[in-house]
Coordinates of C-alpha atoms in Angstrom, one line a residue:
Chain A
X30 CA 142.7 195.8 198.5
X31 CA 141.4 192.7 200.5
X32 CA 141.2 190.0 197.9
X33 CA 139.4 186.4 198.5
X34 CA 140.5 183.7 196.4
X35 CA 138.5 180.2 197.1
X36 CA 140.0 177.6 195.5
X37 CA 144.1 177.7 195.2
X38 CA 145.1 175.2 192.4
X39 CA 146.2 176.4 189.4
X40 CA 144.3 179.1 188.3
X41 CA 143.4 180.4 191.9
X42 CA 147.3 179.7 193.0
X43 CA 148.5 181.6 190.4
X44 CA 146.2 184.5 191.2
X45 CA 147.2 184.8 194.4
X46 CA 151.1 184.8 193.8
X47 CA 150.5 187.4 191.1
X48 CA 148.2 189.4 193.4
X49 CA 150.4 189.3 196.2
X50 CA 153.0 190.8 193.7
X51 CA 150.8 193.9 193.1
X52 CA 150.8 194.4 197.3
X53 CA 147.1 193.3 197.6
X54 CA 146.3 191.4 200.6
X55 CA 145.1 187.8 199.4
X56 CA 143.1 185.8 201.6
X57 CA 143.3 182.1 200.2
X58 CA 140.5 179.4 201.0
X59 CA 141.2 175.3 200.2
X60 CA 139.6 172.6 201.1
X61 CA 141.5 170.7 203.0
X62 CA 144.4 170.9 206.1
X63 CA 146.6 169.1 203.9
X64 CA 146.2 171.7 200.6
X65 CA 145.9 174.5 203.4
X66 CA 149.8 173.7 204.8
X67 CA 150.6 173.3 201.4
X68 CA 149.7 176.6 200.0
X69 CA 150.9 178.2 203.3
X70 CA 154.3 176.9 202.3
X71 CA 154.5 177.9 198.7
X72 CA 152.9 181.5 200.1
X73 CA 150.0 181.4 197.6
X74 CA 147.8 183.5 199.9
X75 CA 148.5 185.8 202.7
X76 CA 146.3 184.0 205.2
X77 CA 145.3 181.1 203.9
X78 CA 142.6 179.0 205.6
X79 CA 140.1 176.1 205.3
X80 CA 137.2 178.7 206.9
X81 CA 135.7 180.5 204.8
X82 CA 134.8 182.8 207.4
X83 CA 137.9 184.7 206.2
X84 CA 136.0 186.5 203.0
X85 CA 134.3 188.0 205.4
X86 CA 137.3 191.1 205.3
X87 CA 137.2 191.0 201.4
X88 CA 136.0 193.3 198.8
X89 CA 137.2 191.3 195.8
X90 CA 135.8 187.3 195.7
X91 CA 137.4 185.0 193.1
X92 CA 136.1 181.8 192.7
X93 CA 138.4 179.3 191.7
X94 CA 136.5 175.8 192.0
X95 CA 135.5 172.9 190.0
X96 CA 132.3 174.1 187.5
X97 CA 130.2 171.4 189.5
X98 CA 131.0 173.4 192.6
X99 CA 130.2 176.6 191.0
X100 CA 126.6 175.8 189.4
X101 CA 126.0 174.2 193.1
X102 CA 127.7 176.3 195.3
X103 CA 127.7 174.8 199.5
X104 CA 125.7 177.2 201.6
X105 CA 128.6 178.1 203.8
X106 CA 130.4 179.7 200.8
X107 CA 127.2 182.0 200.0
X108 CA 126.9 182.4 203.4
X109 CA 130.5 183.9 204.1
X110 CA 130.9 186.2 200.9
X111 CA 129.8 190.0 202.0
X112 CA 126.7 191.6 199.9
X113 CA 129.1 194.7 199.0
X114 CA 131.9 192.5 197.3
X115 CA 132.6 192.3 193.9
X116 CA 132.3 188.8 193.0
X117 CA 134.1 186.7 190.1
X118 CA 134.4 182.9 189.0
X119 CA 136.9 181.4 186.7
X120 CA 134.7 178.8 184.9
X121 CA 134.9 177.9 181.6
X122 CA 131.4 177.7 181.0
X123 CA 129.4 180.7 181.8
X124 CA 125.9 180.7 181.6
X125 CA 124.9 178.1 184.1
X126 CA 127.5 180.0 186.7
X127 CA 126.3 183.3 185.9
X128 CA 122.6 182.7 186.5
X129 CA 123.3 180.6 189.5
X130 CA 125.7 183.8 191.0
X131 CA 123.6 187.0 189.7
X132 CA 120.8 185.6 192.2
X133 CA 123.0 185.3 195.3
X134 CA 125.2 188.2 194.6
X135 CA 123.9 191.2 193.2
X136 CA 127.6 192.4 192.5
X137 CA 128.8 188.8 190.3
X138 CA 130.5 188.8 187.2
X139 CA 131.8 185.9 185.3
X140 CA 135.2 185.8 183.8
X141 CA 136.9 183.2 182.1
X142 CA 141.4 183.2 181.9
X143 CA 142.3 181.0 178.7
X144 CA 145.1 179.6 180.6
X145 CA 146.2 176.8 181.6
X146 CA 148.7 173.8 181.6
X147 CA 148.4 170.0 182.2
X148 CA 149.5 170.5 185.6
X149 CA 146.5 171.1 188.6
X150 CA 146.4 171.4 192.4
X151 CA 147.6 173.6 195.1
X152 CA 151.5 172.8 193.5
X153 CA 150.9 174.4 190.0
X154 CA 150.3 177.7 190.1
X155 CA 152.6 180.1 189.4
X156 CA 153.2 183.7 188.8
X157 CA 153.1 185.0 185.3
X158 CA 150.6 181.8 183.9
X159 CA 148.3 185.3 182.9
X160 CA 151.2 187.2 180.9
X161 CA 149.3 187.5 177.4
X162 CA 146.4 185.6 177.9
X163 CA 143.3 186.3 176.8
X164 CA 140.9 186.4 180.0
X165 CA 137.2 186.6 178.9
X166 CA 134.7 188.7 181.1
X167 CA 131.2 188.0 180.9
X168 CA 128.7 191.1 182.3
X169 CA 125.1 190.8 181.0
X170 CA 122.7 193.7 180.9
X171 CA 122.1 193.4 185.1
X172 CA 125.5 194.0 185.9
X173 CA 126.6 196.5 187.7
X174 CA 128.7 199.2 185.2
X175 CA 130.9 200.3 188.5
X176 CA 131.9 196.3 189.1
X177 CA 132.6 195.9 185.7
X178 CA 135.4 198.4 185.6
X179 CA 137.1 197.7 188.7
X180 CA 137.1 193.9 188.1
X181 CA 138.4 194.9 184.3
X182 CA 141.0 196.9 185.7
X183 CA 142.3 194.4 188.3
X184 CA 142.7 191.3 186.0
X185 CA 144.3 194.0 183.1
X186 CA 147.1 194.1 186.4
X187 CA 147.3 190.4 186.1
X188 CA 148.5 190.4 182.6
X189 CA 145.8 189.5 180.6
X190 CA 144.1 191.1 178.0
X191 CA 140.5 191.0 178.6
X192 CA 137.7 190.7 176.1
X193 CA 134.1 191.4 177.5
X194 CA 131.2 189.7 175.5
X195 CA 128.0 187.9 176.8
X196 CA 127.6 184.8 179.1
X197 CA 125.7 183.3 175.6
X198 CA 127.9 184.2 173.2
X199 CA 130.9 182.9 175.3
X200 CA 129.6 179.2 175.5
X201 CA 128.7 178.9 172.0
X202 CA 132.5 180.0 171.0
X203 CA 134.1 177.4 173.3
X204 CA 131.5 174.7 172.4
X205 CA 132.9 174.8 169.0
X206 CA 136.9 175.7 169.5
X207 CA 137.7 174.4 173.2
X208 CA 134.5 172.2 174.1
X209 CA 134.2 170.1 170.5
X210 CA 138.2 169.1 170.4
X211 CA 137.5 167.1 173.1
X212 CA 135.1 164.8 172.3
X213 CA 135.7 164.8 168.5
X214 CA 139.7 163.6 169.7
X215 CA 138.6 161.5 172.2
X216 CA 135.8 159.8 168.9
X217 CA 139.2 159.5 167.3
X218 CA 140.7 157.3 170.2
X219 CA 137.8 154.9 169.9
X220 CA 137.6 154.5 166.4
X221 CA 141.4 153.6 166.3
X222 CA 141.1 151.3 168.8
X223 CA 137.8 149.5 168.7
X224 CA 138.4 146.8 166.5
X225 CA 137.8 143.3 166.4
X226 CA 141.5 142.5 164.2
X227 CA 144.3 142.1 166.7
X228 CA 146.9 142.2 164.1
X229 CA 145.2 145.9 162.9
X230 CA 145.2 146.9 166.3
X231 CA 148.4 146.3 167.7
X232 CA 150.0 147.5 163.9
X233 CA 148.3 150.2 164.8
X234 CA 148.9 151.1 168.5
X235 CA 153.1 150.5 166.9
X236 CA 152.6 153.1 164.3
X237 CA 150.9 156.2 165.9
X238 CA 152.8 159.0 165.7
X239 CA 152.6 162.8 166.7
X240 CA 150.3 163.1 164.1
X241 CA 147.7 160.8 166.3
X242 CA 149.4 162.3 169.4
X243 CA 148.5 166.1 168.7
X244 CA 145.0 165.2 167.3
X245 CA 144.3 162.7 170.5
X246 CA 145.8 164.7 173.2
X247 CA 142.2 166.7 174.7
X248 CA 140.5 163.6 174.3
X249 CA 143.3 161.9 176.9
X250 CA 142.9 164.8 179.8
X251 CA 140.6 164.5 182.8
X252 CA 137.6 163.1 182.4
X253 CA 135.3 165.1 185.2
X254 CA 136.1 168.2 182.9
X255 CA 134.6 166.8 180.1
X256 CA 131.8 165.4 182.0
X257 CA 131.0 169.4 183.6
X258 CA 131.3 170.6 180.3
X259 CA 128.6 168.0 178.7
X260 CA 126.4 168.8 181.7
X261 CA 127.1 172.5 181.7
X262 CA 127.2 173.8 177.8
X263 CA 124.9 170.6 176.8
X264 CA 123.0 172.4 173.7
X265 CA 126.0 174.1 171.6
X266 CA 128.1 170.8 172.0
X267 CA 125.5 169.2 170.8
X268 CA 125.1 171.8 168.0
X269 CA 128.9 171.7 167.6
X270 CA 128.5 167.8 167.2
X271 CA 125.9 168.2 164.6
X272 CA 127.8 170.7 162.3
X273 CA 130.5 168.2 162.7
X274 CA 128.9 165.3 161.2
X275 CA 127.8 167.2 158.9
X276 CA 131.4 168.5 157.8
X277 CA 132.5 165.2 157.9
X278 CA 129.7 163.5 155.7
X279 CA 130.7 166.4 153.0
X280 CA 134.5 165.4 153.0
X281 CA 133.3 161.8 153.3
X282 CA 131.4 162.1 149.7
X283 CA 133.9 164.1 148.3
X284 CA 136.5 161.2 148.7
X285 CA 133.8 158.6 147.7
X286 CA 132.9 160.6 144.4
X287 CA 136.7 161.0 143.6
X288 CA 136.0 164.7 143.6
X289 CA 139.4 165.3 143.7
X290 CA 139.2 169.1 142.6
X291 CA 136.6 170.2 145.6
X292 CA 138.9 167.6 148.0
X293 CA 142.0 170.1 147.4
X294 CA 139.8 172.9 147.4
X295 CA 138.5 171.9 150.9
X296 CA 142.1 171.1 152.6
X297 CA 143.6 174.7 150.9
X298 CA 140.2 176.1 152.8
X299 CA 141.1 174.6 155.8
X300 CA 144.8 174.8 156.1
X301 CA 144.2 178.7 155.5
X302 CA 141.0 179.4 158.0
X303 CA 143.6 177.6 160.7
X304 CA 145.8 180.6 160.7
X305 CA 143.2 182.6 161.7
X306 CA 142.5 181.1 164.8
X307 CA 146.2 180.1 166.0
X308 CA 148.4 183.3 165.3
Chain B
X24 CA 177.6 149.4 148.6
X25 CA 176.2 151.6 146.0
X26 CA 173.2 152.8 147.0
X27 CA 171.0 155.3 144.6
X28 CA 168.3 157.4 146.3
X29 CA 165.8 159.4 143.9
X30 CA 164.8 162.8 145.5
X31 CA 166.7 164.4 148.6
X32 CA 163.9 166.1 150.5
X33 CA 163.5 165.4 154.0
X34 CA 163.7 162.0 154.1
X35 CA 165.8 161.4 151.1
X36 CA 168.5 163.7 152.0
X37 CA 168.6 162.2 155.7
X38 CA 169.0 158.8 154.3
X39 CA 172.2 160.3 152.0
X40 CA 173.3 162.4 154.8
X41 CA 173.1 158.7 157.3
X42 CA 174.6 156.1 154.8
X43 CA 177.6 158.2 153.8
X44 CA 178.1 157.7 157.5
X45 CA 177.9 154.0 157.2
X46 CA 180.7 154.5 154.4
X47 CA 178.4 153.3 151.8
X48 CA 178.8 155.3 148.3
X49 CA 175.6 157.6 147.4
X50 CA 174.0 158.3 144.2
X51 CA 171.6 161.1 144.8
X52 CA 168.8 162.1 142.1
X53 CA 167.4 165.4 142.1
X54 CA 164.5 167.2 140.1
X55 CA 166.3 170.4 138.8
X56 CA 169.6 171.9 138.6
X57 CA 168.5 174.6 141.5
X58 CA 168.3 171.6 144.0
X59 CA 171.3 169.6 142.7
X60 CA 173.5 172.5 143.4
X61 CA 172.0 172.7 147.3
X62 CA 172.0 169.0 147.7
X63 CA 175.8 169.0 146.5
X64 CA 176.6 172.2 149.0
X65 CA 175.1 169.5 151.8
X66 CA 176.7 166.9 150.7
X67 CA 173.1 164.8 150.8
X68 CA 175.0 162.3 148.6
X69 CA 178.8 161.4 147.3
X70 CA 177.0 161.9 143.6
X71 CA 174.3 164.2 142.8
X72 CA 172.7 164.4 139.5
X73 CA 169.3 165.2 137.5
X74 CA 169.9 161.9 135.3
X75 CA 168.6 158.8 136.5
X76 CA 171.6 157.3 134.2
X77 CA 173.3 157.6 137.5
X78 CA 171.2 154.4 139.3
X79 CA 173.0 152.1 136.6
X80 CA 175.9 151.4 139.2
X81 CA 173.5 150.8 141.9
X82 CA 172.5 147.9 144.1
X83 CA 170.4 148.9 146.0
X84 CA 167.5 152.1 144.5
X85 CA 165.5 153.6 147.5
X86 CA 162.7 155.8 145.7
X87 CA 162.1 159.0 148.0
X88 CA 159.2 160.7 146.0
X89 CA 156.0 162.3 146.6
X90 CA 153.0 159.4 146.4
X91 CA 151.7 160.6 143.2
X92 CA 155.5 160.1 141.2
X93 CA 155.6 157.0 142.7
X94 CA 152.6 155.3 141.9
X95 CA 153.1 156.8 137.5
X96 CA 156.5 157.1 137.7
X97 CA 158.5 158.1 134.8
X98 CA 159.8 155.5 131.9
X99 CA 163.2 157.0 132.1
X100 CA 163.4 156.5 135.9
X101 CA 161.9 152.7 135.3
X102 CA 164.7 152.3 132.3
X103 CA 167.4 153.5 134.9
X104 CA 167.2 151.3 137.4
X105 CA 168.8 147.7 137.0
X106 CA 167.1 144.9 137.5
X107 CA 169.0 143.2 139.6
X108 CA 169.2 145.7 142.2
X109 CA 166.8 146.0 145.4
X110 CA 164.2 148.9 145.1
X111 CA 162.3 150.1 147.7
X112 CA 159.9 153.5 148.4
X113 CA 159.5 155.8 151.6
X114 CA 155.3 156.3 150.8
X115 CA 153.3 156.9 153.5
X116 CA 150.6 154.1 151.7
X117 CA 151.8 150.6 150.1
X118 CA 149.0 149.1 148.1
X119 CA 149.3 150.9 145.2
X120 CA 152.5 151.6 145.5
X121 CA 153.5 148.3 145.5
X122 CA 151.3 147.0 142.9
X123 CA 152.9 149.4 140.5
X124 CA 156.8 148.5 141.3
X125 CA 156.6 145.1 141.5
X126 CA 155.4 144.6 138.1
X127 CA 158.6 146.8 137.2
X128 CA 161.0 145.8 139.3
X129 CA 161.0 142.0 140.8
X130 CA 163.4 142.7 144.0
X131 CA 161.1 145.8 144.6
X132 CA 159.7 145.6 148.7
X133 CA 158.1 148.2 149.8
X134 CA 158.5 150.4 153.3
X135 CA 157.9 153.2 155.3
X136 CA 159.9 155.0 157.7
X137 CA 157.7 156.7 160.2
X138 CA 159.6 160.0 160.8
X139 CA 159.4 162.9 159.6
X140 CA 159.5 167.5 160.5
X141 CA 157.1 170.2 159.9
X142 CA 160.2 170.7 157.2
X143 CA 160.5 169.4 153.9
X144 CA 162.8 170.0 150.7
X145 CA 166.3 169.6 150.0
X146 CA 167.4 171.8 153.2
X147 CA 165.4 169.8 155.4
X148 CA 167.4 166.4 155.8
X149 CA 169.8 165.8 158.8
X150 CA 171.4 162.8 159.7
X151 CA 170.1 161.2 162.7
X152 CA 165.9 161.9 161.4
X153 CA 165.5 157.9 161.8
X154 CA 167.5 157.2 165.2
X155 CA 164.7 155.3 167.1
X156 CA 162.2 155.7 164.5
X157 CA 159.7 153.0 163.4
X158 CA 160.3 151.4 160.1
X159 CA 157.7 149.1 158.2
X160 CA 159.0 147.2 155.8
X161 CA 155.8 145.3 154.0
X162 CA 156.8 142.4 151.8
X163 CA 153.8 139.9 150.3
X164 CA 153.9 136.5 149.3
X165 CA 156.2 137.1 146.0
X166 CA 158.9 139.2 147.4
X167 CA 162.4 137.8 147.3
X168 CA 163.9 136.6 150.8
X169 CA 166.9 137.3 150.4
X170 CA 166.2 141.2 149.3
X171 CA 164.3 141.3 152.3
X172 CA 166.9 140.2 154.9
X173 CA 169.4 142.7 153.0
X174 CA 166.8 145.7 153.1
X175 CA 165.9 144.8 156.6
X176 CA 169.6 145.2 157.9
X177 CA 170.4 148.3 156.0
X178 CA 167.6 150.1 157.4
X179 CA 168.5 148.6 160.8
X180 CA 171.7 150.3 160.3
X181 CA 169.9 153.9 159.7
X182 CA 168.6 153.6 163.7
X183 CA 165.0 151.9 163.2
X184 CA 163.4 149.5 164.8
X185 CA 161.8 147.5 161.7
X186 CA 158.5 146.0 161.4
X187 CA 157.1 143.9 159.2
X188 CA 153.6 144.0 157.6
X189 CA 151.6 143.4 154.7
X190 CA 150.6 146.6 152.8
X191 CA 147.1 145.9 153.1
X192 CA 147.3 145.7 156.9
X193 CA 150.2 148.8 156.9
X194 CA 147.0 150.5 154.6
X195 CA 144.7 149.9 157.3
X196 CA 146.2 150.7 160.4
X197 CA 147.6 154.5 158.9
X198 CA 144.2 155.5 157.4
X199 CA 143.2 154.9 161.5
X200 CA 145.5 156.5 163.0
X201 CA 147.5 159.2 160.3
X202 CA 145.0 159.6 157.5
X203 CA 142.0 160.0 159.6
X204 CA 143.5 162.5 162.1
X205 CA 144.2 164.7 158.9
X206 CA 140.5 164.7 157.6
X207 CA 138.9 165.0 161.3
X208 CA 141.2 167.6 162.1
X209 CA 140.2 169.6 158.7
X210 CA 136.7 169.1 159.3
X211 CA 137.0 170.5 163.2
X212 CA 138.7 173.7 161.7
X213 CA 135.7 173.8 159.2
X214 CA 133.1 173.6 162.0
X215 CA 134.7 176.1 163.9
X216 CA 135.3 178.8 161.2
X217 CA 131.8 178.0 159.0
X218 CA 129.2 180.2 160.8
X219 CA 127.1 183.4 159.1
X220 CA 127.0 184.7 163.0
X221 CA 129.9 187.1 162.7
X222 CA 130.5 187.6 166.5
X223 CA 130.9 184.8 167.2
X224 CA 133.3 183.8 164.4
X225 CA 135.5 186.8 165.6
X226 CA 135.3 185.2 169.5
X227 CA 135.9 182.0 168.6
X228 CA 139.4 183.2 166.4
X229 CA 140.5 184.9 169.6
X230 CA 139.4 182.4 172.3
X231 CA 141.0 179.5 170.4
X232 CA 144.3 178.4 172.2
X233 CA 146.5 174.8 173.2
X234 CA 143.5 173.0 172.8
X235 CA 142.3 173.8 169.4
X236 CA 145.9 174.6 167.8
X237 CA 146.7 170.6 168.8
X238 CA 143.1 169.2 167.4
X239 CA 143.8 171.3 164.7
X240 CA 147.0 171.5 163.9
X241 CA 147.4 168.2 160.6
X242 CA 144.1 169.2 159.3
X243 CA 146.1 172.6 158.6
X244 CA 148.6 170.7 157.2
X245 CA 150.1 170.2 153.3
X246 CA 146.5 169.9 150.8
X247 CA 148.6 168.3 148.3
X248 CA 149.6 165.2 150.9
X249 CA 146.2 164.9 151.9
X250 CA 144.9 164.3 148.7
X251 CA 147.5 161.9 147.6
X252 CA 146.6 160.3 150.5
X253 CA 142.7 160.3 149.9
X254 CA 143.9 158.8 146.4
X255 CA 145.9 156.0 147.3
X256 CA 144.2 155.2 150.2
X257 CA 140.4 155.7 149.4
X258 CA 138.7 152.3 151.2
X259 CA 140.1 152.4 153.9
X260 CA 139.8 156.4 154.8
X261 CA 135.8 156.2 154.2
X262 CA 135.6 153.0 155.9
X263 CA 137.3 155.0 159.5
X264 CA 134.9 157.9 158.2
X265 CA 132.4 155.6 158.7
X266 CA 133.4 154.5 162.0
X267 CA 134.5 157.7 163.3
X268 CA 131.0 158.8 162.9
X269 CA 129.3 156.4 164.2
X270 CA 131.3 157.3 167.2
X271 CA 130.3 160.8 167.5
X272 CA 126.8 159.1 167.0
X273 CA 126.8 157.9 170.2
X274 CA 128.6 160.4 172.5
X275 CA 126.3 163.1 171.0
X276 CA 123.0 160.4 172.2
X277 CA 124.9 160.1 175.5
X278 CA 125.1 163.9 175.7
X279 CA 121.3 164.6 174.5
X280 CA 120.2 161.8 176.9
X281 CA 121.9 163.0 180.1
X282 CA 123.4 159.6 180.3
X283 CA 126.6 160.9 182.4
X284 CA 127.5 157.8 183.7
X285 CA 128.4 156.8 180.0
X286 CA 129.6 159.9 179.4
X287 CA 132.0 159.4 182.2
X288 CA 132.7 155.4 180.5
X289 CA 133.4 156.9 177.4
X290 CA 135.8 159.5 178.4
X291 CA 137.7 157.1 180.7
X292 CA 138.1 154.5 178.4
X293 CA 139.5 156.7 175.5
X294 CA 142.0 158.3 178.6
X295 CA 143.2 154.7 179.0
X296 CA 143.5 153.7 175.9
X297 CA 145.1 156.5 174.5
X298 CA 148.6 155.7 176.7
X299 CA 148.4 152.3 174.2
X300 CA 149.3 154.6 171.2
X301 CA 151.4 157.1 172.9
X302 CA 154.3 155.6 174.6

């Protein structure tokens, strides 16, 4: 098969090495000459190219760009991607990209890969980032049932196993488990360091440790992520936020009223709900 | 020198395990007979016993209990210790803990070696636990200088680098940056696992990965240290509470308002400022 990829950092590099692996022919899109003879040389793509003129022969389109590029996609890009192909993004938010796609091509379907590493740009892919992931697909009740099975089947060949849910239901789960961690640990960088006592505050920056480190490390990545998330999943991080609070005003209380009974119980809670999310 | 050390857990036993190598003589105090016998088979100490009679040819007592033993500890460990030996404590708070011992003992200073494993127990010590390690020693105004020099080198000579505070300020600057992470952390796993919509409790389980396991990972942690900590530590835990919510206060405002160019601020500053802590 004739697969576009546009976008060849991490997620859309390691696509295309893994693609190439199961003998499709990838036809890779960057945005520059400099990321073009780059890819080129670590053979992300088959033909890679800055034109993207070349999905013109494909009847697979992955998108692999920015969300802001996604929910505003350049008219070239729509204009190059051929009516018949099945068309995927790798976003992780959906509804914004899916409502913005299902209008220019009738045969889009979000996805979401929950993979990743700290590293990004056209030098991080790599083959097996996919092998036992979890890669979320996101069809609504317009999409088309024949699409859906063929773009199932295809990423299934990448490695991943697939969940299929709704655009809505998506965003509200990674509001609250990928979307909240970030600003809640990046919350905890400020309060730690805003502070008028320099004593407090250098003690302070002397004595963190991996506890700090683990709890602070989302809220220390890039901050144009955080920013497209904000502007892209706006209402269930707000809602996320809000439950927050309101988690923390309870434990706050408990600790104020010496409540040490419902404290315990709360941290025994806690301790054994996290297993359920990290197995 | 003779040098007792109640309780060979993680930290006691890797104290034993490091000063037998500085050919200093070990008296090691255990709980029960069960973890006598596996201290003795590790050789955590040249001397292991359940009686505290032991600490009578000590000069030095380091006192490596759980917070709660330490701040009502037992008459027959108080009666065992001489007075004119130096006595110190490995608790991860000082206030109390220092208010308690140095009405008991009057060459009592307290510290707090900042190291420590997911492990804990009488298996769980090994020797070089403290090589480049942070130590905080916290004397006050009545300690004795010249117990303080002599504590100072000896933990020196474990592979520390030593800092001195005063417990109130070595109070303050854990519940920011230990304490706190522990209650946030519970409350994000709380958020994310509270919800009567049971769809999208069973997505968010599955869909949780790096990100959430970090943010998450103290507040799953040992209930029985974060009370103790709550306990012992009870200002100054609701006072970053406080402040921790009054952050999330304002990036949620900046998120309802649309107000990205904060957003953008807000993130980039806690980006920065998070290399202060994490070296």
């Amino acid at each position: 098969m004739n697969i576009g990829i546009v976008g060849l950092g991490l997620i859309g590099g390691s696509i295309g090495l893994k693609l190439q692996k199961l003998n499709h022919s990838v036809y890779g899109v960057t945005n520059n000459k400099t990321n073009a003879k780059k890819a080129k040389d670590r053979k992300l793509a088959n033909i890679v190219s800055c034109n993207f003129s070349i999905l013109q022969e494909c009847s697979v389109v992955i998108l692999a760009l920015p969300i802001k590029d996604l929910v505003n996609p350049s008219k070239d890009l729509i204009a190059a991607i051929p009516k018949t192909a099945i068309v995927t993004d790798v976003g992780s938010v959906k509804v914004p990209i899916v409502k913005t796609w299902e209008k220019i091509n009738p045969l889009f379907i979000g996805s979401h890969p929950m993979a990743g590493t700290e590293k990004n740009g056209v030098e991080a892919g790599y083959e097996n980032l996919f092998d036992n992931a979890t890669w979320v697909i996101t069809p609504n009740s317009k999409s088309d049932k024949d699409s859906l099975e063929k773009l199932s089947k295809l990423i299934s060949a990448l490695g991943s196993e697939i969940i299929h849910t709704s655009p809505e239901l998506h965003d509200q789960a990674v509001a609250l488990i990928s979307h909240l961690p970030i600003f809640l640990s990046s919350c905890l960088i400020r309060t730690a360091c805003t502070n008028d006592n320099q004593s407090l505050l250098d003690l302070s920056y002397k004595l963190a440790a991996t506890g700090f480190a683990d709890t602070s490390r989302v809220g220390g990545g890039n901050p144009i992520l955080g920013l497209d998330l904000a502007k892209n999943n706006q209402d269930n991080i707000i809602y996320s936020l809000k439950l927050l609070k309101n988690n923390i005003s309870k434990i706050e209380e408990t600790i104020k009223n010496k409540d040490w009974e419902s404290l315990l119980n709360y941290l025994e809670y806690t301790k054994t709900k996290r297993s359920y999310f990290i197995n």
